Amino acid sequence: MIQLRSYADDELIKLYEAGEDEAFDVLLARYKDRLYTYILFIVKNSDIADDLFQETFVRVIMTIRQHRYKATGKFYAWLTRIAHNLIIDQFRTERSEGLVYDEEQSNNIFNNAHLSDASIEHQLANEQTFTDVCRLMNHLPDTQREVVYMRYYQNLSFKEIADQIGVSINTALGRMRYAVLNMRKMAKDYDINLSIS
């Protein structure tokens, strides 16, 4: 398995199609944390995130085993797209069933922020700004929150974001623009001093 870790995603998929199960284990290990964090950030419920994560990989396995995966060199974008579609389906189901979840549930997925060797005052100010931004993000519409997360926490370009969620670059840019405007308005309403652009 150590040798398989150096293989590109598309090579691992070909090996998995040929019956090499360890190749899929490498793909899973490569992307599971990143994908789970993405799903959990959007749905804010660990039980639902677990289900969606598992369903994503079930669909990936089925698609690969049926030889329907088209090698493009963008496996993670494809993986995220499947998860994104499942999340949308989940939200639609919740709306149609009138399900309600605890909005006050804390979101601790960003507690591992790496801060530079700045002064304690600077670190505390950064932590407070970070906390305020995360709090404000939780009040954004799902589509805007998703773009902000992908841009600032996954460091994706707008082209990568557009590819992963299946929209045009202009739509991704528009969602970011509205997200920033909404966050600034909320910050003003709650008298929070933010510097976001």
mmCIF file with all atom_site columns, C-alpha atoms in Angstrom:
data_model
loop_
_atom_site.group_PDB
_atom_site.id
_atom_site.type_symbol
_atom_site.label_atom_id
_atom_site.label_alt_id
_atom_site.label_comp_id
_atom_site.label_asym_id
_atom_site.label_entity_id
_atom_site.label_seq_id
_atom_site.pdbx_PDB_ins_code
_atom_site.Cartn_x
_atom_site.Cartn_y
_atom_site.Cartn_z
_atom_site.occupancy
_atom_site.B_iso_or_equiv
_atom_site.pdbx_formal_charge
_atom_site.auth_seq_id
_atom_site.auth_comp_id
_atom_site.auth_asym_id
_atom_site.auth_atom_id
_atom_site.pdbx_PDB_model_num
ATOM 1   C CA . MET A 1 1   ? 0.000   0.000  0.000   1.00 0.00 ? 1   MET A CA 1
ATOM 2   C CA . ILE A 1 2   ? 2.934   2.349  0.641   1.00 0.00 ? 2   ILE A CA 1
ATOM 3   C CA . GLN A 1 3   ? 3.837   2.164  -3.054  1.00 0.00 ? 3   GLN A CA 1
ATOM 4   C CA . LEU A 1 4   ? 0.213   2.916  -4.056  1.00 0.00 ? 4   LEU A CA 1
ATOM 5   C CA . ARG A 1 5   ? 0.250   6.204  -2.151  1.00 0.00 ? 5   ARG A CA 1
ATOM 6   C CA . SER A 1 6   ? 2.491   7.732  -4.809  1.00 0.00 ? 6   SER A CA 1
ATOM 7   C CA . TYR A 1 7   ? 0.009   6.947  -7.592  1.00 0.00 ? 7   TYR A CA 1
ATOM 8   C CA . ALA A 1 8   ? -2.207  9.647  -9.099  1.00 0.00 ? 8   ALA A CA 1
ATOM 9   C CA . ASP A 1 9   ? -5.955  9.437  -8.451  1.00 0.00 ? 9   ASP A CA 1
ATOM 10  C CA . ASP A 1 10  ? -6.810  8.258  -11.968 1.00 0.00 ? 10  ASP A CA 1
ATOM 11  C CA . GLU A 1 11  ? -4.160  5.507  -11.760 1.00 0.00 ? 11  GLU A CA 1
ATOM 12  C CA . LEU A 1 12  ? -5.637  4.307  -8.468  1.00 0.00 ? 12  LEU A CA 1
ATOM 13  C CA . ILE A 1 13  ? -9.102  4.244  -10.025 1.00 0.00 ? 13  ILE A CA 1
ATOM 14  C CA . LYS A 1 14  ? -7.861  2.078  -12.905 1.00 0.00 ? 14  LYS A CA 1
ATOM 15  C CA . LEU A 1 15  ? -6.266  -0.313 -10.411 1.00 0.00 ? 15  LEU A CA 1
ATOM 16  C CA . TYR A 1 16  ? -9.486  -0.444 -8.404  1.00 0.00 ? 16  TYR A CA 1
ATOM 17  C CA . GLU A 1 17  ? -11.492 -1.164 -11.551 1.00 0.00 ? 17  GLU A CA 1
ATOM 18  C CA . ALA A 1 18  ? -9.072  -4.015 -12.209 1.00 0.00 ? 18  ALA A CA 1
ATOM 19  C CA . GLY A 1 19  ? -9.821  -5.524 -8.785  1.00 0.00 ? 19  GLY A CA 1
ATOM 20  C CA . GLU A 1 20  ? -7.093  -3.967 -6.634  1.00 0.00 ? 20  GLU A CA 1
ATOM 21  C CA . ASP A 1 21  ? -9.158  -3.024 -3.541  1.00 0.00 ? 21  ASP A CA 1
ATOM 22  C CA . GLU A 1 22  ? -6.177  -1.437 -1.783  1.00 0.00 ? 22  GLU A CA 1
ATOM 23  C CA . ALA A 1 23  ? -6.150  1.253  -4.467  1.00 0.00 ? 23  ALA A CA 1
ATOM 24  C CA . PHE A 1 24  ? -9.548  2.467  -3.279  1.00 0.00 ? 24  PHE A CA 1
ATOM 25  C CA . ASP A 1 25  ? -8.337  2.396  0.333   1.00 0.00 ? 25  ASP A CA 1
ATOM 26  C CA . VAL A 1 26  ? -5.612  4.851  -0.682  1.00 0.00 ? 26  VAL A CA 1
ATOM 27  C CA . LEU A 1 27  ? -8.162  7.148  -2.357  1.00 0.00 ? 27  LEU A CA 1
ATOM 28  C CA . LEU A 1 28  ? -10.384 7.000  0.707   1.00 0.00 ? 28  LEU A CA 1
ATOM 29  C CA . ALA A 1 29  ? -7.498  7.791  3.052   1.00 0.00 ? 29  ALA A CA 1
ATOM 30  C CA . ARG A 1 30  ? -6.402  10.642 0.773   1.00 0.00 ? 30  ARG A CA 1
ATOM 31  C CA . TYR A 1 31  ? -9.733  12.487 0.791   1.00 0.00 ? 31  TYR A CA 1
ATOM 32  C CA . LYS A 1 32  ? -11.887 11.306 3.698   1.00 0.00 ? 32  LYS A CA 1
ATOM 33  C CA . ASP A 1 33  ? -10.980 14.031 6.217   1.00 0.00 ? 33  ASP A CA 1
ATOM 34  C CA . ARG A 1 34  ? -11.243 16.861 3.710   1.00 0.00 ? 34  ARG A CA 1
ATOM 35  C CA . LEU A 1 35  ? -14.563 15.639 2.326   1.00 0.00 ? 35  LEU A CA 1
ATOM 36  C CA . TYR A 1 36  ? -16.087 14.946 5.746   1.00 0.00 ? 36  TYR A CA 1
ATOM 37  C CA . THR A 1 37  ? -15.106 18.414 6.974   1.00 0.00 ? 37  THR A CA 1
ATOM 38  C CA . TYR A 1 38  ? -16.715 19.960 3.907   1.00 0.00 ? 38  TYR A CA 1
ATOM 39  C CA . ILE A 1 39  ? -19.980 18.031 4.425   1.00 0.00 ? 39  ILE A CA 1
ATOM 40  C CA . LEU A 1 40  ? -20.099 18.729 8.169   1.00 0.00 ? 40  LEU A CA 1
ATOM 41  C CA . PHE A 1 41  ? -19.494 22.429 7.624   1.00 0.00 ? 41  PHE A CA 1
ATOM 42  C CA . ILE A 1 42  ? -22.496 22.656 5.317   1.00 0.00 ? 42  ILE A CA 1
ATOM 43  C CA . VAL A 1 43  ? -25.005 20.436 7.154   1.00 0.00 ? 43  VAL A CA 1
ATOM 44  C CA . LYS A 1 44  ? -23.894 21.213 10.746  1.00 0.00 ? 44  LYS A CA 1
ATOM 45  C CA . ASN A 1 45  ? -25.075 17.842 12.048  1.00 0.00 ? 45  ASN A CA 1
ATOM 46  C CA . SER A 1 46  ? -22.586 15.003 12.572  1.00 0.00 ? 46  SER A CA 1
ATOM 47  C CA . ASP A 1 47  ? -25.158 12.211 12.135  1.00 0.00 ? 47  ASP A CA 1
ATOM 48  C CA . ILE A 1 48  ? -26.329 13.618 8.805   1.00 0.00 ? 48  ILE A CA 1
ATOM 49  C CA . ALA A 1 49  ? -22.707 14.315 7.794   1.00 0.00 ? 49  ALA A CA 1
ATOM 50  C CA . ASP A 1 50  ? -21.811 10.677 8.530   1.00 0.00 ? 50  ASP A CA 1
ATOM 51  C CA . ASP A 1 51  ? -24.703 9.435  6.395   1.00 0.00 ? 51  ASP A CA 1
ATOM 52  C CA . LEU A 1 52  ? -23.909 11.779 3.507   1.00 0.00 ? 52  LEU A CA 1
ATOM 53  C CA . PHE A 1 53  ? -20.214 10.915 3.670   1.00 0.00 ? 53  PHE A CA 1
ATOM 54  C CA . GLN A 1 54  ? -20.962 7.191  3.466   1.00 0.00 ? 54  GLN A CA 1
ATOM 55  C CA . GLU A 1 55  ? -23.528 7.694  0.696   1.00 0.00 ? 55  GLU A CA 1
ATOM 56  C CA . THR A 1 56  ? -20.985 9.722  -1.288  1.00 0.00 ? 56  THR A CA 1
ATOM 57  C CA . PHE A 1 57  ? -18.472 6.892  -1.210  1.00 0.00 ? 57  PHE A CA 1
ATOM 58  C CA . VAL A 1 58  ? -21.147 4.284  -1.984  1.00 0.00 ? 58  VAL A CA 1
ATOM 59  C CA . ARG A 1 59  ? -21.964 6.230  -5.154  1.00 0.00 ? 59  ARG A CA 1
ATOM 60  C CA . VAL A 1 60  ? -18.282 6.591  -5.983  1.00 0.00 ? 60  VAL A CA 1
ATOM 61  C CA . ILE A 1 61  ? -17.753 2.834  -5.618  1.00 0.00 ? 61  ILE A CA 1
ATOM 62  C CA . MET A 1 62  ? -20.813 2.018  -7.725  1.00 0.00 ? 62  MET A CA 1
ATOM 63  C CA . THR A 1 63  ? -19.785 4.427  -10.487 1.00 0.00 ? 63  THR A CA 1
ATOM 64  C CA . ILE A 1 64  ? -16.221 3.131  -10.629 1.00 0.00 ? 64  ILE A CA 1
ATOM 65  C CA . ARG A 1 65  ? -17.256 -0.540 -10.523 1.00 0.00 ? 65  ARG A CA 1
ATOM 66  C CA . GLN A 1 66  ? -19.702 0.066  -13.355 1.00 0.00 ? 66  GLN A CA 1
ATOM 67  C CA . HIS A 1 67  ? -16.814 1.633  -15.342 1.00 0.00 ? 67  HIS A CA 1
ATOM 68  C CA . ARG A 1 68  ? -18.755 4.906  -15.653 1.00 0.00 ? 68  ARG A CA 1
ATOM 69  C CA . TYR A 1 69  ? -16.069 7.151  -14.137 1.00 0.00 ? 69  TYR A CA 1
ATOM 70  C CA . LYS A 1 70  ? -14.444 9.388  -16.751 1.00 0.00 ? 70  LYS A CA 1
ATOM 71  C CA . ALA A 1 71  ? -10.797 10.058 -15.898 1.00 0.00 ? 71  ALA A CA 1
ATOM 72  C CA . THR A 1 72  ? -10.233 13.811 -15.980 1.00 0.00 ? 72  THR A CA 1
ATOM 73  C CA . GLY A 1 73  ? -7.529  14.276 -13.373 1.00 0.00 ? 73  GLY A CA 1
ATOM 74  C CA . LYS A 1 74  ? -10.089 15.980 -11.118 1.00 0.00 ? 74  LYS A CA 1
ATOM 75  C CA . PHE A 1 75  ? -11.186 13.167 -8.823  1.00 0.00 ? 75  PHE A CA 1
ATOM 76  C CA . TYR A 1 76  ? -11.645 15.360 -5.745  1.00 0.00 ? 76  TYR A CA 1
ATOM 77  C CA . ALA A 1 77  ? -13.784 17.856 -7.686  1.00 0.00 ? 77  ALA A CA 1
ATOM 78  C CA . TRP A 1 78  ? -15.973 14.949 -8.850  1.00 0.00 ? 78  TRP A CA 1
ATOM 79  C CA . LEU A 1 79  ? -16.131 13.564 -5.311  1.00 0.00 ? 79  LEU A CA 1
ATOM 80  C CA . THR A 1 80  ? -17.155 16.959 -3.915  1.00 0.00 ? 80  THR A CA 1
ATOM 81  C CA . ARG A 1 81  ? -19.773 17.329 -6.657  1.00 0.00 ? 81  ARG A CA 1
ATOM 82  C CA . ILE A 1 82  ? -21.408 14.042 -5.601  1.00 0.00 ? 82  ILE A CA 1
ATOM 83  C CA . ALA A 1 83  ? -21.402 15.177 -1.961  1.00 0.00 ? 83  ALA A CA 1
ATOM 84  C CA . HIS A 1 84  ? -22.770 18.582 -2.972  1.00 0.00 ? 84  HIS A CA 1
ATOM 85  C CA . ASN A 1 85  ? -25.683 16.982 -4.836  1.00 0.00 ? 85  ASN A CA 1
ATOM 86  C CA . LEU A 1 86  ? -26.446 14.729 -1.855  1.00 0.00 ? 86  LEU A CA 1
ATOM 87  C CA . ILE A 1 87  ? -26.394 17.752 0.472   1.00 0.00 ? 87  ILE A CA 1
ATOM 88  C CA . ILE A 1 88  ? -28.872 19.571 -1.777  1.00 0.00 ? 88  ILE A CA 1
ATOM 89  C CA . ASP A 1 89  ? -31.121 16.491 -1.771  1.00 0.00 ? 89  ASP A CA 1
ATOM 90  C CA . GLN A 1 90  ? -30.863 16.381 2.031   1.00 0.00 ? 90  GLN A CA 1
ATOM 91  C CA . PHE A 1 91  ? -31.885 20.044 2.375   1.00 0.00 ? 91  PHE A CA 1
ATOM 92  C CA . ARG A 1 92  ? -34.817 19.493 0.027   1.00 0.00 ? 92  ARG A CA 1
ATOM 93  C CA . THR A 1 93  ? -35.938 16.497 2.082   1.00 0.00 ? 93  THR A CA 1
ATOM 94  C CA . GLU A 1 94  ? -35.658 18.485 5.311   1.00 0.00 ? 94  GLU A CA 1
ATOM 95  C CA . ARG A 1 95  ? -37.750 21.313 3.875   1.00 0.00 ? 95  ARG A CA 1
ATOM 96  C CA . SER A 1 96  ? -40.433 18.973 2.567   1.00 0.00 ? 96  SER A CA 1
ATOM 97  C CA . GLU A 1 97  ? -40.583 17.110 5.881   1.00 0.00 ? 97  GLU A CA 1
ATOM 98  C CA . GLY A 1 98  ? -40.380 20.290 7.979   1.00 0.00 ? 98  GLY A CA 1
ATOM 99  C CA . LEU A 1 99  ? -37.379 19.010 9.958   1.00 0.00 ? 99  LEU A CA 1
ATOM 100 C CA . VAL A 1 100 ? -35.692 21.425 12.349  1.00 0.00 ? 100 VAL A CA 1
ATOM 101 C CA . TYR A 1 101 ? -32.175 21.151 13.773  1.00 0.00 ? 101 TYR A CA 1
ATOM 102 C CA . ASP A 1 102 ? -30.536 22.965 16.661  1.00 0.00 ? 102 ASP A CA 1
ATOM 103 C CA . GLU A 1 103 ? -29.154 26.157 15.139  1.00 0.00 ? 103 GLU A CA 1
ATOM 104 C CA . GLU A 1 104 ? -27.184 26.872 18.311  1.00 0.00 ? 104 GLU A CA 1
ATOM 105 C CA . GLN A 1 105 ? -25.047 23.750 17.910  1.00 0.00 ? 105 GLN A CA 1
ATOM 106 C CA . SER A 1 106 ? -21.450 24.895 18.053  1.00 0.00 ? 106 SER A CA 1
ATOM 107 C CA . ASN A 1 107 ? -19.274 24.545 14.999  1.00 0.00 ? 107 ASN A CA 1
ATOM 108 C CA . ASN A 1 108 ? -15.810 23.468 16.102  1.00 0.00 ? 108 ASN A CA 1
ATOM 109 C CA . ILE A 1 109 ? -14.262 22.351 12.826  1.00 0.00 ? 109 ILE A CA 1
ATOM 110 C CA . PHE A 1 110 ? -11.995 25.387 12.635  1.00 0.00 ? 110 PHE A CA 1
ATOM 111 C CA . ASN A 1 111 ? -10.400 25.080 16.074  1.00 0.00 ? 111 ASN A CA 1
ATOM 112 C CA . ASN A 1 112 ? -7.089  24.036 14.549  1.00 0.00 ? 112 ASN A CA 1
ATOM 113 C CA . ALA A 1 113 ? -6.278  27.401 12.973  1.00 0.00 ? 113 ALA A CA 1
ATOM 114 C CA . HIS A 1 114 ? -2.540  27.957 12.623  1.00 0.00 ? 114 HIS A CA 1
ATOM 115 C CA . LEU A 1 115 ? -1.517  31.355 13.923  1.00 0.00 ? 115 LEU A CA 1
ATOM 116 C CA . SER A 1 116 ? 1.839   32.949 13.293  1.00 0.00 ? 116 SER A CA 1
ATOM 117 C CA . ASP A 1 117 ? 4.194   33.930 16.088  1.00 0.00 ? 117 ASP A CA 1
ATOM 118 C CA . ALA A 1 118 ? 2.432   37.203 16.769  1.00 0.00 ? 118 ALA A CA 1
ATOM 119 C CA . SER A 1 119 ? 1.878   38.957 20.041  1.00 0.00 ? 119 SER A CA 1
ATOM 120 C CA . ILE A 1 120 ? -0.789  37.651 22.421  1.00 0.00 ? 120 ILE A CA 1
ATOM 121 C CA . GLU A 1 121 ? -2.905  40.730 21.693  1.00 0.00 ? 121 GLU A CA 1
ATOM 122 C CA . HIS A 1 122 ? -2.676  40.103 17.949  1.00 0.00 ? 122 HIS A CA 1
ATOM 123 C CA . GLN A 1 123 ? -3.525  36.407 18.401  1.00 0.00 ? 123 GLN A CA 1
ATOM 124 C CA . LEU A 1 124 ? -6.545  37.250 20.554  1.00 0.00 ? 124 LEU A CA 1
ATOM 125 C CA . ALA A 1 125 ? -7.757  39.814 18.004  1.00 0.00 ? 125 ALA A CA 1
ATOM 126 C CA . ASN A 1 126 ? -7.326  37.252 15.189  1.00 0.00 ? 126 ASN A CA 1
ATOM 127 C CA . GLU A 1 127 ? -9.165  34.587 17.174  1.00 0.00 ? 127 GLU A CA 1
ATOM 128 C CA . GLN A 1 128 ? -12.039 36.990 17.914  1.00 0.00 ? 128 GLN A CA 1
ATOM 129 C CA . THR A 1 129 ? -12.303 38.028 14.255  1.00 0.00 ? 129 THR A CA 1
ATOM 130 C CA . PHE A 1 130 ? -12.191 34.374 13.196  1.00 0.00 ? 130 PHE A CA 1
ATOM 131 C CA . THR A 1 131 ? -14.938 33.507 15.707  1.00 0.00 ? 131 THR A CA 1
ATOM 132 C CA . ASP A 1 132 ? -17.056 36.447 14.542  1.00 0.00 ? 132 ASP A CA 1
ATOM 133 C CA . VAL A 1 133 ? -16.663 35.490 10.873  1.00 0.00 ? 133 VAL A CA 1
ATOM 134 C CA . CYS A 1 134 ? -17.590 31.854 11.589  1.00 0.00 ? 134 CYS A CA 1
ATOM 135 C CA . ARG A 1 135 ? -20.641 33.012 13.545  1.00 0.00 ? 135 ARG A CA 1
ATOM 136 C CA . LEU A 1 136 ? -21.728 35.314 10.744  1.00 0.00 ? 136 LEU A CA 1
ATOM 137 C CA . MET A 1 137 ? -21.145 32.609 8.137   1.00 0.00 ? 137 MET A CA 1
ATOM 138 C CA . ASN A 1 138 ? -23.580 30.351 9.973   1.00 0.00 ? 138 ASN A CA 1
ATOM 139 C CA . HIS A 1 139 ? -26.351 32.831 9.179   1.00 0.00 ? 139 HIS A CA 1
ATOM 140 C CA . LEU A 1 140 ? -25.654 32.986 5.442   1.00 0.00 ? 140 LEU A CA 1
ATOM 141 C CA . PRO A 1 141 ? -27.808 31.105 2.943   1.00 0.00 ? 141 PRO A CA 1
ATOM 142 C CA . ASP A 1 142 ? -26.365 27.642 2.225   1.00 0.00 ? 142 ASP A CA 1
ATOM 143 C CA . THR A 1 143 ? -25.119 28.520 -1.263  1.00 0.00 ? 143 THR A CA 1
ATOM 144 C CA . GLN A 1 144 ? -23.254 31.605 -0.026  1.00 0.00 ? 144 GLN A CA 1
ATOM 145 C CA . ARG A 1 145 ? -21.807 29.853 3.038   1.00 0.00 ? 145 ARG A CA 1
ATOM 146 C CA . GLU A 1 146 ? -20.525 27.046 0.816   1.00 0.00 ? 146 GLU A CA 1
ATOM 147 C CA . VAL A 1 147 ? -18.659 29.438 -1.510  1.00 0.00 ? 147 VAL A CA 1
ATOM 148 C CA . VAL A 1 148 ? -17.124 31.365 1.415   1.00 0.00 ? 148 VAL A CA 1
ATOM 149 C CA . TYR A 1 149 ? -15.962 28.120 3.002   1.00 0.00 ? 149 TYR A CA 1
ATOM 150 C CA . MET A 1 150 ? -14.429 26.802 -0.215  1.00 0.00 ? 150 MET A CA 1
ATOM 151 C CA . ARG A 1 151 ? -12.717 30.114 -0.969  1.00 0.00 ? 151 ARG A CA 1
ATOM 152 C CA . TYR A 1 152 ? -11.291 30.973 2.448   1.00 0.00 ? 152 TYR A CA 1
ATOM 153 C CA . TYR A 1 153 ? -10.947 27.641 4.224   1.00 0.00 ? 153 TYR A CA 1
ATOM 154 C CA . GLN A 1 154 ? -10.100 25.353 1.300   1.00 0.00 ? 154 GLN A CA 1
ATOM 155 C CA . ASN A 1 155 ? -8.200  28.079 -0.611  1.00 0.00 ? 155 ASN A CA 1
ATOM 156 C CA . LEU A 1 156 ? -9.889  27.207 -3.897  1.00 0.00 ? 156 LEU A CA 1
ATOM 157 C CA . SER A 1 157 ? -9.984  29.557 -6.864  1.00 0.00 ? 157 SER A CA 1
ATOM 158 C CA . PHE A 1 158 ? -13.359 30.706 -8.153  1.00 0.00 ? 158 PHE A CA 1
ATOM 159 C CA . LYS A 1 159 ? -12.853 28.465 -11.189 1.00 0.00 ? 159 LYS A CA 1
ATOM 160 C CA . GLU A 1 160 ? -12.294 25.442 -8.915  1.00 0.00 ? 160 GLU A CA 1
ATOM 161 C CA . ILE A 1 161 ? -15.333 26.406 -6.837  1.00 0.00 ? 161 ILE A CA 1
ATOM 162 C CA . ALA A 1 162 ? -17.475 26.772 -9.946  1.00 0.00 ? 162 ALA A CA 1
ATOM 163 C CA . ASP A 1 163 ? -16.303 23.372 -11.232 1.00 0.00 ? 163 ASP A CA 1
ATOM 164 C CA . GLN A 1 164 ? -16.968 21.625 -7.923  1.00 0.00 ? 164 GLN A CA 1
ATOM 165 C CA . ILE A 1 165 ? -20.480 22.952 -7.362  1.00 0.00 ? 165 ILE A CA 1
ATOM 166 C CA . GLY A 1 166 ? -21.468 22.976 -11.013 1.00 0.00 ? 166 GLY A CA 1
ATOM 167 C CA . VAL A 1 167 ? -22.107 26.680 -11.589 1.00 0.00 ? 167 VAL A CA 1
ATOM 168 C CA . SER A 1 168 ? -20.509 29.360 -13.741 1.00 0.00 ? 168 SER A CA 1
ATOM 169 C CA . ILE A 1 169 ? -17.602 31.423 -12.422 1.00 0.00 ? 169 ILE A CA 1
ATOM 170 C CA . ASN A 1 170 ? -19.874 34.485 -12.466 1.00 0.00 ? 170 ASN A CA 1
ATOM 171 C CA . THR A 1 171 ? -22.401 32.687 -10.257 1.00 0.00 ? 171 THR A CA 1
ATOM 172 C CA . ALA A 1 172 ? -19.647 31.700 -7.792  1.00 0.00 ? 172 ALA A CA 1
ATOM 173 C CA . LEU A 1 173 ? -18.361 35.295 -7.763  1.00 0.00 ? 173 LEU A CA 1
ATOM 174 C CA . GLY A 1 174 ? -21.902 36.601 -7.290  1.00 0.00 ? 174 GLY A CA 1
ATOM 175 C CA . ARG A 1 175 ? -22.518 34.309 -4.337  1.00 0.00 ? 175 ARG A CA 1
ATOM 176 C CA . MET A 1 176 ? -19.266 35.465 -2.750  1.00 0.00 ? 176 MET A CA 1
ATOM 177 C CA . ARG A 1 177 ? -20.191 39.100 -3.338  1.00 0.00 ? 177 ARG A CA 1
ATOM 178 C CA . TYR A 1 178 ? -23.597 38.655 -1.709  1.00 0.00 ? 178 TYR A CA 1
ATOM 179 C CA . ALA A 1 179 ? -22.033 36.685 1.143   1.00 0.00 ? 179 ALA A CA 1
ATOM 180 C CA . VAL A 1 180 ? -19.579 39.504 1.863   1.00 0.00 ? 180 VAL A CA 1
ATOM 181 C CA . LEU A 1 181 ? -22.347 42.117 1.653   1.00 0.00 ? 181 LEU A CA 1
ATOM 182 C CA . ASN A 1 182 ? -24.540 40.064 3.987   1.00 0.00 ? 182 ASN A CA 1
ATOM 183 C CA . MET A 1 183 ? -21.700 39.508 6.455   1.00 0.00 ? 183 MET A CA 1
ATOM 184 C CA . ARG A 1 184 ? -20.852 43.224 6.474   1.00 0.00 ? 184 ARG A CA 1
ATOM 185 C CA . LYS A 1 185 ? -24.493 44.089 7.093   1.00 0.00 ? 185 LYS A CA 1
ATOM 186 C CA . MET A 1 186 ? -24.736 41.562 9.935   1.00 0.00 ? 186 MET A CA 1
ATOM 187 C CA . ALA A 1 187 ? -21.458 42.840 11.387  1.00 0.00 ? 187 ALA A CA 1
ATOM 188 C CA . LYS A 1 188 ? -22.799 46.388 11.293  1.00 0.00 ? 188 LYS A CA 1
ATOM 189 C CA . ASP A 1 189 ? -26.120 45.327 12.834  1.00 0.00 ? 189 ASP A CA 1
ATOM 190 C CA . TYR A 1 190 ? -24.308 43.566 15.681  1.00 0.00 ? 190 TYR A CA 1
ATOM 191 C CA . ASP A 1 191 ? -21.558 46.177 15.973  1.00 0.00 ? 191 ASP A CA 1
ATOM 192 C CA . ILE A 1 192 ? -18.782 43.738 15.077  1.00 0.00 ? 192 ILE A CA 1
ATOM 193 C CA . ASN A 1 193 ? -15.597 45.260 13.661  1.00 0.00 ? 193 ASN A CA 1
ATOM 194 C CA . LEU A 1 194 ? -14.763 43.076 10.653  1.00 0.00 ? 194 LEU A CA 1
ATOM 195 C CA . SER A 1 195 ? -12.332 43.435 7.803   1.00 0.00 ? 195 SER A CA 1
ATOM 196 C CA . ILE A 1 196 ? -13.620 41.130 5.063   1.00 0.00 ? 196 ILE A CA 1
ATOM 197 C CA . SER A 1 197 ? -13.386 41.569 1.320   1.00 0.00 ? 197 SER A CA 1
#
